[in-house]
Short mmCIF file of N, CA and C in Angstrom, two decimals:
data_model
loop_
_atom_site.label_atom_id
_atom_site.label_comp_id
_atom_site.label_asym_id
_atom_site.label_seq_id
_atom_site.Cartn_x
_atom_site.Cartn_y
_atom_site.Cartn_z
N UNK A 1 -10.59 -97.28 72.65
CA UNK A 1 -11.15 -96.91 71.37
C UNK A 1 -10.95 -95.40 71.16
N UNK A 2 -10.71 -94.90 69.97
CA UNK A 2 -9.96 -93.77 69.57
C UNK A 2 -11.39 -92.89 69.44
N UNK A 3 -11.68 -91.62 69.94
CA UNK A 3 -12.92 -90.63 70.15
C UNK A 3 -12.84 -90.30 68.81
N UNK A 4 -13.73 -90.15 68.37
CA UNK A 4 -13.63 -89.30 66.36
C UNK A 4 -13.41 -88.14 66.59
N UNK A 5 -13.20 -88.17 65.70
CA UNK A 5 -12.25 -85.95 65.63
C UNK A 5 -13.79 -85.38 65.01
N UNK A 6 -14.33 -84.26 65.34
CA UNK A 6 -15.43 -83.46 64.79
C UNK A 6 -14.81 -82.76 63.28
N UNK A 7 -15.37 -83.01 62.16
CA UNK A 7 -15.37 -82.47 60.79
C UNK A 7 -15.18 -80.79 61.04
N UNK A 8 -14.56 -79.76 60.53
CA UNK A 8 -14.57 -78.64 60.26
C UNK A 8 -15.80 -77.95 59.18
N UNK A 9 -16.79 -77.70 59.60
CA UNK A 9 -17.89 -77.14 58.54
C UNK A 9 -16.97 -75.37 58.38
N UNK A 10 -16.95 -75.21 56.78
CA UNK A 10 -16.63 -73.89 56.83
C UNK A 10 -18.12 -73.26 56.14
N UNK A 11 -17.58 -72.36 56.61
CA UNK A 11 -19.40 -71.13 56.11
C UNK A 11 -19.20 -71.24 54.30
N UNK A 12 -20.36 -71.00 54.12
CA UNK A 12 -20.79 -70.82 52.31
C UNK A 12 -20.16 -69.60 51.98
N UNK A 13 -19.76 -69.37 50.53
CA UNK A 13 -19.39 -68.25 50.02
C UNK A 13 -20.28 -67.85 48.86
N UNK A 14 -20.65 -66.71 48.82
CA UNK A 14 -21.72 -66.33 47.88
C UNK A 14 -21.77 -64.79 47.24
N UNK A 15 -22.09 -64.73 45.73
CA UNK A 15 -21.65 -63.32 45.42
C UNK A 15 -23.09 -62.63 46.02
N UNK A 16 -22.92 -61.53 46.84
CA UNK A 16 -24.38 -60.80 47.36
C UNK A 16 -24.42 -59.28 46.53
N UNK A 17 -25.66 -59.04 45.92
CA UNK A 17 -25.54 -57.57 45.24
C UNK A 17 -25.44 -56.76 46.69
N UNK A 18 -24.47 -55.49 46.10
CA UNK A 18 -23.82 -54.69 46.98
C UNK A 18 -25.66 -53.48 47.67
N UNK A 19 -26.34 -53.33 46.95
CA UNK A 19 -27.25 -52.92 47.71
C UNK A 19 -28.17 -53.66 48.77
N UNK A 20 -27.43 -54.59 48.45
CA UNK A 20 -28.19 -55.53 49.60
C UNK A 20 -27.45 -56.02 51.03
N UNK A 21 -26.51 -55.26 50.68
CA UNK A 21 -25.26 -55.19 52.81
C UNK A 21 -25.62 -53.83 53.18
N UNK A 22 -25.36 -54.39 54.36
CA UNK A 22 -25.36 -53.02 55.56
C UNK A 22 -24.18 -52.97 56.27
N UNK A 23 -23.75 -52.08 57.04
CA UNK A 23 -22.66 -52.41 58.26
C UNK A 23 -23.24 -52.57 59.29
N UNK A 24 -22.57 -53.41 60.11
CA UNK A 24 -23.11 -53.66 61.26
C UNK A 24 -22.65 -53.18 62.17
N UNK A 25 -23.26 -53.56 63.26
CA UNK A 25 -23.12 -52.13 64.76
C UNK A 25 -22.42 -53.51 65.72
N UNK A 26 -21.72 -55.01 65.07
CA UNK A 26 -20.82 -55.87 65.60
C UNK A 26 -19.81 -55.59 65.17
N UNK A 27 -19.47 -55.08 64.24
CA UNK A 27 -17.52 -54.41 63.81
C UNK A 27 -17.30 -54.20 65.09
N UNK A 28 -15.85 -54.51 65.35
CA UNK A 28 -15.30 -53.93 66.58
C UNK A 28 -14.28 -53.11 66.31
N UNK A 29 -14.03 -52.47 64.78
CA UNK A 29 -13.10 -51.91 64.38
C UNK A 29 -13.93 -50.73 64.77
N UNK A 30 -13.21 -49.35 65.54
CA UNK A 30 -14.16 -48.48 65.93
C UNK A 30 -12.98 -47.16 64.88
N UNK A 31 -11.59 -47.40 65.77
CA UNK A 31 -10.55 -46.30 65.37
C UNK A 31 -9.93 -46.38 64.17
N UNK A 32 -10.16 -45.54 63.21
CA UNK A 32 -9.75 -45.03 62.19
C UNK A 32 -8.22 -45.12 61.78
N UNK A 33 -7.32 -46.09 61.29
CA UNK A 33 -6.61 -45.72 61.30
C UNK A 33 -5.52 -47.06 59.85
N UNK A 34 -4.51 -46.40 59.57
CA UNK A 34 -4.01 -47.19 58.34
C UNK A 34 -4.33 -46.84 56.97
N UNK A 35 -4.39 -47.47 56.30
CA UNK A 35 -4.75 -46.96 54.69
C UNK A 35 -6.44 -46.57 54.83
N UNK A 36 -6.33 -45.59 54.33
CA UNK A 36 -7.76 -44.32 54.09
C UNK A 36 -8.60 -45.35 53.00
N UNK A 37 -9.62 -44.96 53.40
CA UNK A 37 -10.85 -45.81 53.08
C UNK A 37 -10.70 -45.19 51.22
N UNK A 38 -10.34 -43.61 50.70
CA UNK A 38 -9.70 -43.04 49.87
C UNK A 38 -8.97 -44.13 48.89
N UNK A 39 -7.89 -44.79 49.69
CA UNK A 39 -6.68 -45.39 48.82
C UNK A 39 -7.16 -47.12 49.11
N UNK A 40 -7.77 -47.41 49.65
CA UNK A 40 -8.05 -49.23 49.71
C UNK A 40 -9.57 -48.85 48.21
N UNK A 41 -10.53 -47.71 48.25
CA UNK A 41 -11.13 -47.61 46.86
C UNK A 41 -10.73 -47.77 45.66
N UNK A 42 -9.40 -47.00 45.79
CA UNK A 42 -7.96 -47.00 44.29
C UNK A 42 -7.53 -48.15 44.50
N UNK A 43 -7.04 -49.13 45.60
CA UNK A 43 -6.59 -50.29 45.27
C UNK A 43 -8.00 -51.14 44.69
N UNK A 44 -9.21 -51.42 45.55
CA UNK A 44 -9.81 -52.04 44.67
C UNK A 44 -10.23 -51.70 43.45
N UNK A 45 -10.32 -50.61 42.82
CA UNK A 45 -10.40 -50.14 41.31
C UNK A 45 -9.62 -51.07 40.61
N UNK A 46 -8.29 -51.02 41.21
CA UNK A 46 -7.16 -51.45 40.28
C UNK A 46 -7.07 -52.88 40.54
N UNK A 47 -7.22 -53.29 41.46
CA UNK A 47 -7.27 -54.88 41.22
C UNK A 47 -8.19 -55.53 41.82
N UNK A 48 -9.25 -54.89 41.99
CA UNK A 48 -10.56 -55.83 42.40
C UNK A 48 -10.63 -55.77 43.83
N UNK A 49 -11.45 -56.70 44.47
CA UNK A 49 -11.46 -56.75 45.86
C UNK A 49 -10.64 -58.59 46.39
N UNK A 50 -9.89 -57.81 47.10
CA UNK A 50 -9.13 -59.44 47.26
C UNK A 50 -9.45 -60.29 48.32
N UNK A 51 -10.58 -59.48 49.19
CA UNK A 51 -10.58 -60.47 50.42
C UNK A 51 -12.38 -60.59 50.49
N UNK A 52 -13.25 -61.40 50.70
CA UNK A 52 -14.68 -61.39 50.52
C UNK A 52 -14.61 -60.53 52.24
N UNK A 53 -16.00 -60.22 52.14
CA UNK A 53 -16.94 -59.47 53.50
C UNK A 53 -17.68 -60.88 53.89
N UNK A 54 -17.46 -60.86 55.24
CA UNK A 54 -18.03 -61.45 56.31
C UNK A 54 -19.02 -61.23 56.69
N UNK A 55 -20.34 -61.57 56.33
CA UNK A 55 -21.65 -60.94 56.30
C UNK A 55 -22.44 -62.43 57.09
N UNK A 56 -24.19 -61.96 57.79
CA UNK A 56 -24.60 -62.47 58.68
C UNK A 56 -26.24 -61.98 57.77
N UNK A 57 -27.22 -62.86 57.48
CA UNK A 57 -28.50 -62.33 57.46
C UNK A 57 -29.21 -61.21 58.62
N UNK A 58 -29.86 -60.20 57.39
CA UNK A 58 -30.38 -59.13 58.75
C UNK A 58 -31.95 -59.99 59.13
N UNK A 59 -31.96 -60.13 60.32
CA UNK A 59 -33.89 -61.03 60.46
C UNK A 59 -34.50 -60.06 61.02
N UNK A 60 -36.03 -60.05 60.62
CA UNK A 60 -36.53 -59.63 60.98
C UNK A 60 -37.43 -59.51 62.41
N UNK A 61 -37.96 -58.70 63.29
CA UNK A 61 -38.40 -58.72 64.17
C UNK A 61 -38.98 -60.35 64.96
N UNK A 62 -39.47 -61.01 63.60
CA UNK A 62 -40.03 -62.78 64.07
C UNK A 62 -38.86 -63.40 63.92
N UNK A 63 -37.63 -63.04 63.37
CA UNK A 63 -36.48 -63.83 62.90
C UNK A 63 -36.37 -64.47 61.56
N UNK A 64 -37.32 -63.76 61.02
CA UNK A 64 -36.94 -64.10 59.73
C UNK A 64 -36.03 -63.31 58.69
N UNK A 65 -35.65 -64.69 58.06
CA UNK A 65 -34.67 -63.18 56.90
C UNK A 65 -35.48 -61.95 56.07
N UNK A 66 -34.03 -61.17 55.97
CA UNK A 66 -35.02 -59.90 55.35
C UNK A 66 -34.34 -59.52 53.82
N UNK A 67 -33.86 -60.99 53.56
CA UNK A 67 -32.92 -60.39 52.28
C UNK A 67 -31.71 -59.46 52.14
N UNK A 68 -31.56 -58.45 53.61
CA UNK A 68 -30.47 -57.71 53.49
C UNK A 68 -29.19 -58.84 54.21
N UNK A 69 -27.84 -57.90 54.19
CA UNK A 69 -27.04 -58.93 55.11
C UNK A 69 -26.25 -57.74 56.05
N UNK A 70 -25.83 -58.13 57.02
CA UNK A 70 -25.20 -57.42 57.94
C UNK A 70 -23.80 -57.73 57.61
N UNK A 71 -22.67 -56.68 58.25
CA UNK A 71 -20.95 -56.80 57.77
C UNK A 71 -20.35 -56.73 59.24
N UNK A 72 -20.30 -57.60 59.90
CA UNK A 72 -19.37 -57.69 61.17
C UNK A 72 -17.53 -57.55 60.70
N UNK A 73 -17.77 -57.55 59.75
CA UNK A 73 -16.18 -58.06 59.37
C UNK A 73 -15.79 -57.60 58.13
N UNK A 74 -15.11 -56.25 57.52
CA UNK A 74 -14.96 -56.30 56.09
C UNK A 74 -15.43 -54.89 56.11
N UNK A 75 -15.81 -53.86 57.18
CA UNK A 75 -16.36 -52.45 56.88
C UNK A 75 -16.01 -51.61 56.37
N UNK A 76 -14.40 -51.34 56.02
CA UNK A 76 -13.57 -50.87 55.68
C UNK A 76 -13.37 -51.23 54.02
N UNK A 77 -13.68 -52.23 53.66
CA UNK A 77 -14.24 -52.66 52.08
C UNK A 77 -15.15 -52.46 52.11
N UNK A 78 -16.17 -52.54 52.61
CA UNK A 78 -17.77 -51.98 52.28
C UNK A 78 -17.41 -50.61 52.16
N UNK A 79 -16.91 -49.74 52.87
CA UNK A 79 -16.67 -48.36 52.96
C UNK A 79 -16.08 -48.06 51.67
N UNK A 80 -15.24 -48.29 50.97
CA UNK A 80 -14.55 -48.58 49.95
C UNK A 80 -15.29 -48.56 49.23
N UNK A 81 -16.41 -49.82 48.59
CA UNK A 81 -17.15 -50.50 47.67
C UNK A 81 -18.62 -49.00 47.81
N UNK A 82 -18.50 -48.73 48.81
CA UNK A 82 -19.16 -47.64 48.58
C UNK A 82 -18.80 -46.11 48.40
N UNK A 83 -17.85 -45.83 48.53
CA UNK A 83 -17.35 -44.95 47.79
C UNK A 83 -17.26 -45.16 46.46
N UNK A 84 -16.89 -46.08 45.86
CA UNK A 84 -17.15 -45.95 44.00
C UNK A 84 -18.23 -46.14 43.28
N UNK A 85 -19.45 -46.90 44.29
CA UNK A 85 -20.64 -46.63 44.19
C UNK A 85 -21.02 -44.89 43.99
N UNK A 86 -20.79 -44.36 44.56
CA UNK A 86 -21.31 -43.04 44.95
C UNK A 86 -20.35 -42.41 43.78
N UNK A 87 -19.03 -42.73 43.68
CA UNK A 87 -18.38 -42.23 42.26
C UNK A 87 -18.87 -42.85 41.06
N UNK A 88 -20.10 -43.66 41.34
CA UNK A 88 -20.18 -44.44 39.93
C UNK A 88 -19.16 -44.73 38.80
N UNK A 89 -18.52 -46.06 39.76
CA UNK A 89 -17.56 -46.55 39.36
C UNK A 89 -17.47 -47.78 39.46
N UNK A 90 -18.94 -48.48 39.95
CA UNK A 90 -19.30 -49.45 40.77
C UNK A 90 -20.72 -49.51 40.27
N UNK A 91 -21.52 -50.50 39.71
CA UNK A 91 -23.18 -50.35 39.81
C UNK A 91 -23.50 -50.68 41.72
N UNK A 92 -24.84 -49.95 41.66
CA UNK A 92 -25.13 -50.08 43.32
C UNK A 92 -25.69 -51.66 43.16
N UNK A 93 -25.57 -52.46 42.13
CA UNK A 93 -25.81 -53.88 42.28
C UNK A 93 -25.19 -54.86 41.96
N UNK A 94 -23.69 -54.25 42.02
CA UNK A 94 -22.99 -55.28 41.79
C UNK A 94 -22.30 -56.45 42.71
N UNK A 95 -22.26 -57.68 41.93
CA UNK A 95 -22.46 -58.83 42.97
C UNK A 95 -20.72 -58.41 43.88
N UNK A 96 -20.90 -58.58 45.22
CA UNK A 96 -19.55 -58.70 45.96
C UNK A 96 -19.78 -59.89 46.56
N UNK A 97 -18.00 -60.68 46.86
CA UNK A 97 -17.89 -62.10 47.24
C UNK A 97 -18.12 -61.83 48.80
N UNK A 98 -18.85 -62.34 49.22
CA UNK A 98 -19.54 -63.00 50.80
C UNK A 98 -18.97 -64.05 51.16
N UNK A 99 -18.45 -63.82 52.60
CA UNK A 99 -18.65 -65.04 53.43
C UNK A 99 -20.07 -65.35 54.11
N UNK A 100 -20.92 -66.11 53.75
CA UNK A 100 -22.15 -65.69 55.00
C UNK A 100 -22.30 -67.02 56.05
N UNK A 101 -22.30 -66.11 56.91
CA UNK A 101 -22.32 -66.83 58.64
C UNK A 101 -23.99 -66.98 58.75
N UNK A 102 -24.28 -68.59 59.03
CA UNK A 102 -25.49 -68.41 59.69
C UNK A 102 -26.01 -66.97 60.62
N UNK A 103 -27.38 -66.99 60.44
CA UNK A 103 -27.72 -65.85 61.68
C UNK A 103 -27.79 -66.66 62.99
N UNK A 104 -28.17 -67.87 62.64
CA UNK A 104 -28.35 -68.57 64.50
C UNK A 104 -26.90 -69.30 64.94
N UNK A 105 -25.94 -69.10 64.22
CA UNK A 105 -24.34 -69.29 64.44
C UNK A 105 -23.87 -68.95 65.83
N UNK A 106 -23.21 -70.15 66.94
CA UNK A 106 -23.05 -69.45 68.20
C UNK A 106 -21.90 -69.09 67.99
N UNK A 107 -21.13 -68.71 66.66
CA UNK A 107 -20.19 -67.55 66.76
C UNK A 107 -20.83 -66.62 67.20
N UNK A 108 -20.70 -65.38 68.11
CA UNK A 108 -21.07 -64.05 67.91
C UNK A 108 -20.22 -63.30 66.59
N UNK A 109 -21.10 -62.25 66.31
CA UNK A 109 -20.51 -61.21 65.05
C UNK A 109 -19.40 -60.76 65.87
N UNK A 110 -19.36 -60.12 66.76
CA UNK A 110 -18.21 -59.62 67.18
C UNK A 110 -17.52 -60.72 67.21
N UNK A 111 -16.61 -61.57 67.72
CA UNK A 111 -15.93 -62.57 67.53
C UNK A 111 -15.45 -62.76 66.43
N UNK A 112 -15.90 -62.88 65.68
CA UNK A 112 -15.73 -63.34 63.90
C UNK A 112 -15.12 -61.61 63.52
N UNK A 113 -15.42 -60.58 63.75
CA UNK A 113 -14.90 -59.21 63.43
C UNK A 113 -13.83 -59.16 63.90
N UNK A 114 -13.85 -59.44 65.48
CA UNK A 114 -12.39 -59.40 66.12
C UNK A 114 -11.17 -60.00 66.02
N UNK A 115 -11.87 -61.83 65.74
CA UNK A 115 -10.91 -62.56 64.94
C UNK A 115 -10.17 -62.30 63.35
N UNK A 116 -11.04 -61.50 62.65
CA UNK A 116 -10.56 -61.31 61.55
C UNK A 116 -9.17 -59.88 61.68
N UNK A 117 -9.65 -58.89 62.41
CA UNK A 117 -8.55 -58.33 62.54
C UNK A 117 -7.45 -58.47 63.85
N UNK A 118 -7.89 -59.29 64.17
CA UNK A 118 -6.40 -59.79 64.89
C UNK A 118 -5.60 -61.13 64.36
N UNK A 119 -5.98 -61.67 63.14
CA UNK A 119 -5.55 -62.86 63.04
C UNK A 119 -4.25 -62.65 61.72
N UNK A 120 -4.82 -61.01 61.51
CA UNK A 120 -3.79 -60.55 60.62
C UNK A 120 -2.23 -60.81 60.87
N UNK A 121 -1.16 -60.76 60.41
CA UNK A 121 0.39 -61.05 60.33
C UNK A 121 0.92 -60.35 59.31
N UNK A 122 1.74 -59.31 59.79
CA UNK A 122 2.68 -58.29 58.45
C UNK A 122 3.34 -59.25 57.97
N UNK A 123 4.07 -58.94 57.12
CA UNK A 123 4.71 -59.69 56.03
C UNK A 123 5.91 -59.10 56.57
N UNK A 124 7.24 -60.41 56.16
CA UNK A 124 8.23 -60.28 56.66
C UNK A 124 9.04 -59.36 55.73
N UNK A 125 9.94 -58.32 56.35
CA UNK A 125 10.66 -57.04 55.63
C UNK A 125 11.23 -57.67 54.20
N UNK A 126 12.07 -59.13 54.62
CA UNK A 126 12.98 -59.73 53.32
C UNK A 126 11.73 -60.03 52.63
N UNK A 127 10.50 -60.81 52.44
CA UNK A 127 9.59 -61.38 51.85
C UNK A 127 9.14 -59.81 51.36
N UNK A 128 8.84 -58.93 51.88
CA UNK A 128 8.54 -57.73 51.40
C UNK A 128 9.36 -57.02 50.42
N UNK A 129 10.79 -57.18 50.67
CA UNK A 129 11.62 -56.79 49.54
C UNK A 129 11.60 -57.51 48.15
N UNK A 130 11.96 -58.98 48.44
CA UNK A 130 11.95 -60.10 47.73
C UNK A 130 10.43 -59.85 46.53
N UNK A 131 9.43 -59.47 47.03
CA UNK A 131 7.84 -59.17 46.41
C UNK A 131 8.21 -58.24 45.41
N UNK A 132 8.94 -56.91 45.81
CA UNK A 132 9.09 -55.59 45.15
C UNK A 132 10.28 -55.89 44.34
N UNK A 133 11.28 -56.44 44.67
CA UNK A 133 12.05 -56.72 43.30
C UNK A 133 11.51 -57.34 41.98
N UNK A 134 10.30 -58.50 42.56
CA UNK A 134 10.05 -58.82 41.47
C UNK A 134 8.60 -58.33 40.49
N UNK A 135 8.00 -57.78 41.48
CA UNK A 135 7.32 -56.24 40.87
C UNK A 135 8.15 -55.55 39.85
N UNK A 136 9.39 -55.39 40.36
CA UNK A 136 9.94 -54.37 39.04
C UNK A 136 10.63 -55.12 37.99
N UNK A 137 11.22 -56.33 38.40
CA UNK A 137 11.23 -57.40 37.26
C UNK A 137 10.57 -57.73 36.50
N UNK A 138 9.33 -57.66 36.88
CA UNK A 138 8.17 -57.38 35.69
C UNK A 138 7.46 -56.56 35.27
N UNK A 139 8.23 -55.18 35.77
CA UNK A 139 8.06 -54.17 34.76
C UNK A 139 7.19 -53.09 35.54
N UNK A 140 7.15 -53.04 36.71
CA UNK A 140 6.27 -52.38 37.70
C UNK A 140 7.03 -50.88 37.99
N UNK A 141 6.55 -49.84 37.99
CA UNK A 141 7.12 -48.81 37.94
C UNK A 141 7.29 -48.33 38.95
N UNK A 142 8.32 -47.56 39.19
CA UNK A 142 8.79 -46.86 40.85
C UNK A 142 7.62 -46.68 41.87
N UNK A 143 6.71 -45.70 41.24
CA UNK A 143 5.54 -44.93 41.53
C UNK A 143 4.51 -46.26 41.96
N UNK A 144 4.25 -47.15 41.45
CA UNK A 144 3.53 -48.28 41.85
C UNK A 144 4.00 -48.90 42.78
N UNK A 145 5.70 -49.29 43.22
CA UNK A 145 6.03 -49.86 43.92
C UNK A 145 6.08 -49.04 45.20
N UNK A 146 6.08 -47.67 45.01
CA UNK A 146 6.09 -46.55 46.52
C UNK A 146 4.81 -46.88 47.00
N UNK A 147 3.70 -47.04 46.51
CA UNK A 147 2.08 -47.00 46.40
C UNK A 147 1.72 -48.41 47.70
N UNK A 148 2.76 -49.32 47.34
CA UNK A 148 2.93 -50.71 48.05
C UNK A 148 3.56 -50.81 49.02
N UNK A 149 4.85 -49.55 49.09
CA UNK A 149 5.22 -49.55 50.13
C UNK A 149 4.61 -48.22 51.30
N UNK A 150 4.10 -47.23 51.30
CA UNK A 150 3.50 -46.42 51.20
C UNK A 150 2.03 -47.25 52.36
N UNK A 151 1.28 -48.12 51.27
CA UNK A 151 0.29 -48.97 52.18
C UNK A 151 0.68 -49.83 53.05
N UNK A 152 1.55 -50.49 52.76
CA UNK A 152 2.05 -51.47 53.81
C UNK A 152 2.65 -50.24 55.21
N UNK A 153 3.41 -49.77 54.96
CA UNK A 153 3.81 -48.70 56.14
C UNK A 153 2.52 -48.26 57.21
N UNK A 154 1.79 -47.85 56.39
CA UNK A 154 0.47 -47.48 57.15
C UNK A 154 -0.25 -48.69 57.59
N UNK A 155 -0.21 -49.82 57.10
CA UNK A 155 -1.09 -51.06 57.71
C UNK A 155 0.08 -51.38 59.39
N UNK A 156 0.98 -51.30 59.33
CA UNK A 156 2.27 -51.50 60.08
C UNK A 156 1.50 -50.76 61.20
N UNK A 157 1.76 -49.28 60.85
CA UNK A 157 1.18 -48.72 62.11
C UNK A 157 0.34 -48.92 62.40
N UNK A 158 -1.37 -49.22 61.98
CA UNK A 158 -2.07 -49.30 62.04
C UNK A 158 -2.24 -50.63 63.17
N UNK A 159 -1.70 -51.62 62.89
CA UNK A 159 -1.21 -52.49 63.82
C UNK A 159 -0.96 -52.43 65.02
N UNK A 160 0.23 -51.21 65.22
CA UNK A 160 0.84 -51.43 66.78
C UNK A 160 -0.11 -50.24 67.88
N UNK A 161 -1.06 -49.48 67.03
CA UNK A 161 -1.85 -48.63 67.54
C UNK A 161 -3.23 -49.31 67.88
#
């Protein structure tokens, strides 16, 4: 008799007002390095935020929730999302897309942080060219397309360091 395969539960997604995350002290991203927290602010200006934050309820001392959420994963967009906050460019309550991880999840936060930046994959040079031709096929200007290549270069290194 054939064993049943276990269902994949994926976590809830939910918009959380931005004064209500913290960073968490589970990031395992420690070293600084790749596109400046500066230029991922200007990219999300310009086209939003493309990837949600990986967030965890903060509990309180009995374990209960406290309404805030913790960011194992995504600090570098929080960092971001708060910089245009502080440029008021951003309300400090505006909703951002959440992943939220149970708090009693036997993922650990670190795990889920670590997995997220190692599960990354550059994009292949031809698929990268192939992208930017048709950026300018539709009308995308030099200066925008350096901007793309410019970030990607720095995510590259950022990688092998």
């Amino acid at each position: 008799m054939a064993k049943a395969v276990q269902k994949v539960t994926l976590s809830p997604s939910r918009d959380i007002p931005f004064d209500k995350l913290v960073l968490s002290q589970s990031n395992v991203r420690r070293i600084k390095a790749g596109v400046s927290v500066e230029e991922l602010a200007e990219d999300i200006a310009r086209r939003g935020l493309l990837q949600s934050l990986n967030v965890r309820p903060v509990l309180d001392a009995e374990g209960v929730e406290t309404g805030m959420f913790e960011i194992p994963a995504g600090g570098r967009r929080f960092q971001a999302l708060s910089l245009l906050v502080k440029q008021k460019r951003l309300a400090k309550t505006a909703p951002v897309p959440c992943i939220v991880r149970d708090a009693a999840s036997e993922i650990l936060a670190e795990d889920g942080s670590l997995a997220e930046n190692m599960q990354r994959i550059a994009l292949h040079p031809l698929d990268q060219f192939r992208a930017f031709v048709a950026l300018r096929e539709k009308g995308q200007g030099e200066e925008a397309i350096c901007g793309c290549l410019l970030r990607d270069a720095a995510d590259r290194q950022a990688a092998t360091e």
